[in-house]
Amino acid sequence: MKNYTLLFALVANAHTVFAQNMDSAKIYYQKGIDQKEVKHFLVAAGYFDKAIHFDSKYAAAYQENGYANLAMHKPDIAIRNFSALYILDPTSKAAIKELTDLYYSYHQYEKAIEFANKCIGCANAERVLAMSSYKNEDYAAAIKGLTNVIAKDVTDAEATYTIGRSYLDIEQYTKAVPFYTKAIELDTTKNSWMNELGLLYYNLNDFQHSKTYFLTAVEHGYVATNDFNENLGYAYIYSGEFKKGEKILLDILAKKPGNKDILRDIAEASYKQKLYDKSLDYCQQLLALNDKDGKALYQAGLCFIKKGAKEKGQNMCDTAIKIDPSLAGMRTKQDGGMGL
């Protein structure tokens, strides 16, 4: 009988402690709500932590703690609270919605996709799903999803840009152009988008537009590196402004004296622009650096052929092929340049 009495006493005490804990959890939760309403988020979060301490299954406390930490820009703590809420209640719309956005912002795209698919009715779910697909290199899904996104919001510059970028990444440059153009119209601060559009036009051999967007990027603060200036220089050359382009490239060459790639590219560009004497000058600079440079000798031979000295030019090309037999295949490309 004594054992039963002790057991009943322990059970009664446990119920009492449990009830007290529940009461304490509710008190601290309400204090947290009061502080959250007056935007004292740090104090509120402290109270919600105490509520959770007394009741580890207090779903509402996890939810409000998540919101308080979001307000304080503490996403790591917020994601912890919303994850706990989701474990307690897998149907929680608040947990699913916030985890969708939080996982995306944390670049955890597989998790973002998982929760976006569960986020029925969430305004941002389709966008997160499509953008995450792009980040995961599923370009077909990204294009399809983002097309729906911009159909609903034609002002979404990033979504518009990302469609263009998706087409760029799958090398469908012509399809990419209108989306880049529209994105830049929507957001004129994105100088990197302007540079990318310049590169797109460059790859499409539309050097006039390429040059325009390169210059626009710089006007909007894009940092002009040597690589950027090389692209700009050739865009000038191929759009018919040889002197401007040559000056830019020579400025780069001054920083990289004896750079054969730049010399060779200017020689080739000059040839394509039918500036044969100019091309010869750069070929001679290459041969001065290496008199066994078969490519430079072959290019020089092509220049002489175009200038009317066919026998001299052909002999130079023949000699170049002896130095570098791989050049034999270039004979069929003489009218268009070597493309070296």
Coordinates of C-alpha atoms in Angstrom, one line a residue, residues 36-322:
K36 CA 7.0 41.8 -30.5
E37 CA 4.0 44.1 -31.0
V38 CA 6.1 47.1 -29.9
K39 CA 9.0 45.9 -32.0
H40 CA 11.3 45.0 -29.1
F41 CA 12.3 41.9 -31.1
L42 CA 15.4 41.0 -29.0
V43 CA 13.4 41.0 -25.8
A44 CA 10.6 39.2 -27.5
A45 CA 12.9 36.5 -28.7
G46 CA 14.2 36.0 -25.2
Y47 CA 10.7 35.4 -23.9
F48 CA 9.9 33.0 -26.7
D49 CA 13.1 31.1 -25.9
K50 CA 11.9 30.8 -22.3
A51 CA 8.5 29.6 -23.4
I52 CA 10.1 26.9 -25.5
H53 CA 12.3 25.9 -22.6
F54 CA 9.2 25.2 -20.5
D55 CA 7.3 23.6 -23.4
S56 CA 9.5 22.1 -26.2
K57 CA 6.4 21.4 -28.3
Y58 CA 5.1 24.9 -28.2
A59 CA 4.4 25.4 -32.0
A60 CA 3.2 29.0 -31.7
A61 CA 6.3 30.0 -29.8
Y62 CA 8.6 28.6 -32.4
Q63 CA 6.6 30.4 -35.1
E64 CA 6.7 33.8 -33.3
N65 CA 10.4 33.3 -32.4
G66 CA 11.1 32.7 -36.1
Y67 CA 9.4 35.9 -37.1
A68 CA 11.2 37.9 -34.3
N69 CA 14.5 36.7 -35.5
L70 CA 13.7 37.5 -39.1
A71 CA 12.9 41.0 -38.0
M72 CA 16.4 41.2 -36.4
H73 CA 18.0 39.8 -39.6
K74 CA 19.1 36.6 -37.9
P75 CA 18.1 34.1 -40.6
D76 CA 20.2 31.3 -39.0
I77 CA 18.1 31.4 -35.8
A78 CA 14.9 31.9 -37.8
I79 CA 15.5 28.8 -39.9
R80 CA 16.1 26.8 -36.7
N81 CA 12.8 27.9 -35.3
F82 CA 10.8 27.4 -38.4
S83 CA 12.4 23.9 -38.9
A84 CA 11.3 23.0 -35.4
L85 CA 7.8 24.2 -36.2
Y86 CA 7.7 22.2 -39.4
I87 CA 8.7 19.0 -37.5
L88 CA 5.9 19.6 -35.0
D89 CA 3.4 20.5 -37.7
P90 CA 4.3 19.5 -41.3
T91 CA 1.2 21.3 -42.5
S92 CA 2.2 24.7 -41.1
K93 CA 1.8 27.2 -43.9
A94 CA 4.0 29.7 -42.0
A95 CA 6.9 27.2 -41.7
I96 CA 6.7 26.0 -45.3
K97 CA 6.6 29.6 -46.6
E98 CA 9.4 30.9 -44.6
L99 CA 11.6 27.8 -45.1
T100 CA 11.1 28.2 -48.9
D101 CA 12.5 31.7 -48.8
L102 CA 15.2 31.0 -46.2
Y103 CA 16.6 27.9 -48.0
Y104 CA 16.7 29.9 -51.2
S105 CA 18.6 32.8 -49.5
Y106 CA 21.0 30.3 -48.0
H107 CA 21.7 28.9 -51.5
Q108 CA 20.3 25.5 -50.5
Y109 CA 18.5 25.1 -53.8
E110 CA 17.4 21.5 -53.4
K111 CA 15.7 22.3 -50.1
A112 CA 14.2 25.5 -51.6
I113 CA 12.7 23.4 -54.4
E114 CA 11.4 20.8 -51.9
F115 CA 9.6 23.4 -49.9
A116 CA 8.5 25.6 -52.8
N117 CA 6.7 22.5 -54.2
K118 CA 4.8 22.2 -50.8
C119 CA 4.1 25.9 -50.6
I120 CA 0.6 25.7 -52.2
G121 CA -0.8 29.2 -52.8
C122 CA 2.5 31.0 -51.8
A123 CA 3.0 34.0 -54.0
N124 CA 6.7 33.5 -54.2
A125 CA 6.9 29.8 -54.6
E126 CA 6.9 29.6 -58.4
R127 CA 9.6 32.2 -58.6
V128 CA 11.8 30.4 -56.0
L129 CA 11.2 27.1 -57.8
A130 CA 12.2 28.6 -61.2
M131 CA 15.2 30.5 -59.8
S132 CA 16.4 27.5 -57.9
S133 CA 16.1 25.4 -61.1
Y134 CA 18.4 27.9 -62.8
K135 CA 20.9 27.7 -60.0
N136 CA 20.8 23.9 -60.3
E137 CA 21.5 24.3 -64.1
D138 CA 18.1 22.9 -65.1
Y139 CA 17.7 25.6 -67.7
A140 CA 14.6 24.2 -69.4
A141 CA 12.7 24.2 -66.0
A142 CA 14.0 27.7 -65.3
I143 CA 12.9 29.2 -68.6
K144 CA 9.4 27.6 -68.3
G145 CA 8.9 28.7 -64.7
L146 CA 10.3 32.2 -65.1
T147 CA 8.2 32.7 -68.3
N148 CA 5.2 32.2 -66.1
V149 CA 6.6 34.5 -63.4
I150 CA 7.1 37.5 -65.8
A151 CA 3.7 36.9 -67.3
K152 CA 2.3 37.8 -63.9
D153 CA 4.8 40.5 -63.1
V154 CA 6.3 42.2 -66.2
T155 CA 8.4 44.4 -63.9
D156 CA 10.5 41.6 -62.5
A157 CA 13.9 42.5 -63.8
E158 CA 15.9 39.7 -62.2
A159 CA 13.5 37.0 -63.5
T160 CA 13.7 38.5 -67.0
Y161 CA 17.5 38.6 -66.8
T162 CA 17.6 35.0 -65.6
I163 CA 15.6 33.8 -68.7
G164 CA 18.1 35.6 -70.9
R165 CA 21.0 34.1 -68.9
S166 CA 19.5 30.6 -69.2
Y167 CA 19.4 31.0 -73.0
L168 CA 23.0 32.3 -72.9
D169 CA 24.1 29.3 -70.9
I170 CA 22.6 26.9 -73.4
E171 CA 24.2 29.0 -76.2
Q172 CA 21.0 30.2 -77.8
Y173 CA 22.3 33.7 -78.0
T174 CA 19.7 35.2 -80.3
K175 CA 16.9 34.2 -77.9
A176 CA 18.8 35.6 -75.0
V177 CA 19.1 39.1 -76.4
P178 CA 15.5 40.4 -76.0
F179 CA 15.4 39.3 -72.4
Y180 CA 18.7 41.0 -71.6
T181 CA 17.5 44.1 -73.3
K182 CA 14.2 44.2 -71.4
A183 CA 15.9 43.4 -68.1
I184 CA 18.3 46.4 -68.5
E185 CA 15.3 48.6 -69.4
L186 CA 13.7 47.5 -66.1
D187 CA 16.8 48.0 -64.0
T188 CA 19.4 50.5 -65.3
T189 CA 21.8 49.9 -62.3
K190 CA 23.0 46.4 -63.4
N191 CA 26.2 47.2 -65.3
S192 CA 27.2 43.5 -65.3
W193 CA 24.0 42.7 -67.3
M194 CA 25.1 45.4 -69.8
N195 CA 28.5 43.9 -70.2
E196 CA 27.0 40.5 -70.7
L197 CA 24.7 41.8 -73.4
G198 CA 27.8 43.4 -75.0
L199 CA 29.4 39.9 -75.1
L200 CA 26.2 38.4 -76.5
Y201 CA 26.2 40.8 -79.4
Y202 CA 30.0 40.2 -79.8
N203 CA 29.3 36.5 -80.2
L204 CA 26.6 37.3 -82.7
N205 CA 29.1 39.4 -84.7
D206 CA 26.9 42.5 -84.1
F207 CA 29.9 44.6 -83.1
Q208 CA 28.1 48.0 -83.3
H209 CA 25.6 46.9 -80.6
S210 CA 28.4 45.1 -78.7
K211 CA 30.4 48.3 -78.5
T212 CA 27.4 50.3 -77.4
Y213 CA 26.6 48.0 -74.5
F214 CA 30.2 47.8 -73.4
L215 CA 30.4 51.6 -73.2
T216 CA 27.0 51.7 -71.4
A217 CA 28.3 49.3 -68.8
V218 CA 31.3 51.5 -68.1
E219 CA 29.1 54.6 -68.0
H220 CA 27.1 52.8 -65.2
G221 CA 30.2 52.0 -63.2
Y222 CA 31.5 48.7 -64.7
V223 CA 35.2 48.2 -63.9
A224 CA 37.1 48.1 -67.2
T225 CA 39.6 45.2 -66.8
N226 CA 42.2 44.2 -69.4
D227 CA 39.9 41.5 -70.6
F228 CA 37.0 43.9 -70.9
N229 CA 39.1 46.4 -72.8
E230 CA 40.3 43.7 -75.2
N231 CA 36.7 42.9 -76.1
L232 CA 35.9 46.6 -76.4
G233 CA 39.0 47.1 -78.6
Y234 CA 38.0 44.4 -81.0
A235 CA 34.4 45.6 -81.0
Y236 CA 35.7 49.0 -82.2
I237 CA 37.9 47.4 -84.8
Y238 CA 35.1 45.1 -86.3
S239 CA 32.6 47.9 -86.2
G240 CA 34.9 50.0 -88.5
E241 CA 36.6 52.2 -85.9
F242 CA 40.1 50.7 -86.3
K243 CA 42.1 53.5 -84.8
K244 CA 40.1 53.6 -81.6
G245 CA 40.2 49.9 -81.2
E246 CA 43.9 49.7 -81.9
K247 CA 44.7 52.3 -79.3
I248 CA 42.8 50.4 -76.6
L249 CA 44.7 47.2 -77.5
L250 CA 48.1 48.9 -77.7
D251 CA 47.4 50.3 -74.2
I252 CA 46.9 46.8 -73.0
L253 CA 50.0 45.6 -74.9
A254 CA 52.0 48.3 -73.1
K255 CA 51.1 46.6 -69.9
K256 CA 51.9 43.2 -71.3
P257 CA 54.9 43.8 -73.6
G258 CA 55.6 41.1 -76.1
N259 CA 52.2 39.5 -75.6
K260 CA 51.9 37.3 -78.7
D261 CA 48.2 36.7 -78.4
I262 CA 47.4 40.4 -78.6
L263 CA 49.7 40.9 -81.5
R264 CA 48.3 37.9 -83.4
D265 CA 44.7 39.0 -82.8
I266 CA 45.4 42.5 -84.0
A267 CA 47.1 41.1 -87.1
E268 CA 44.1 38.9 -87.8
A269 CA 41.6 41.7 -87.1
S270 CA 43.5 44.0 -89.4
Y271 CA 43.5 41.3 -92.1
K272 CA 39.7 40.8 -91.8
Q273 CA 39.3 44.6 -92.1
K274 CA 41.4 44.5 -95.3
L275 CA 44.1 46.6 -93.7
Y276 CA 46.9 44.4 -95.1
D277 CA 49.8 46.7 -94.4
K278 CA 48.7 47.1 -90.8
S279 CA 48.4 43.3 -90.5
L280 CA 51.9 42.9 -92.0
D281 CA 53.3 45.3 -89.4
Y282 CA 52.0 43.1 -86.6
C283 CA 53.1 39.9 -88.3
Q284 CA 56.6 41.4 -88.5
Q285 CA 56.5 42.2 -84.7
L286 CA 55.6 38.5 -84.1
L287 CA 58.4 37.3 -86.3
A288 CA 60.8 39.7 -84.5
L289 CA 60.0 37.9 -81.3
N290 CA 60.3 34.4 -83.0
D291 CA 61.5 34.0 -86.6
K292 CA 60.1 30.5 -86.6
D293 CA 56.5 31.6 -85.9
G294 CA 54.8 29.7 -88.7
K295 CA 51.4 31.3 -88.0
A296 CA 52.7 34.8 -88.3
L297 CA 54.6 34.0 -91.4
Y298 CA 51.5 32.4 -93.0
Q299 CA 49.4 35.4 -92.1
A300 CA 52.0 37.7 -93.7
G301 CA 51.9 35.5 -96.8
L302 CA 48.2 35.9 -97.0
C303 CA 48.6 39.7 -96.8
F304 CA 51.1 39.7 -99.7
I305 CA 48.6 37.6 -101.7
K306 CA 45.9 40.1 -101.1
K307 CA 48.2 43.0 -102.0
G308 CA 48.9 41.4 -105.4
A309 CA 52.3 39.9 -104.7
K310 CA 50.9 36.4 -105.1
E311 CA 54.1 34.5 -105.8
K312 CA 55.9 36.0 -102.8
G313 CA 52.9 35.4 -100.6
Q314 CA 52.5 31.8 -101.7
N315 CA 56.2 31.1 -101.1
M316 CA 55.8 32.5 -97.6
C317 CA 52.8 30.3 -96.9
D318 CA 54.6 27.3 -98.2
T319 CA 57.6 28.0 -95.9
A320 CA 55.2 28.5 -93.0
I321 CA 53.6 25.1 -93.6
K322 CA 57.1 23.5 -93.5

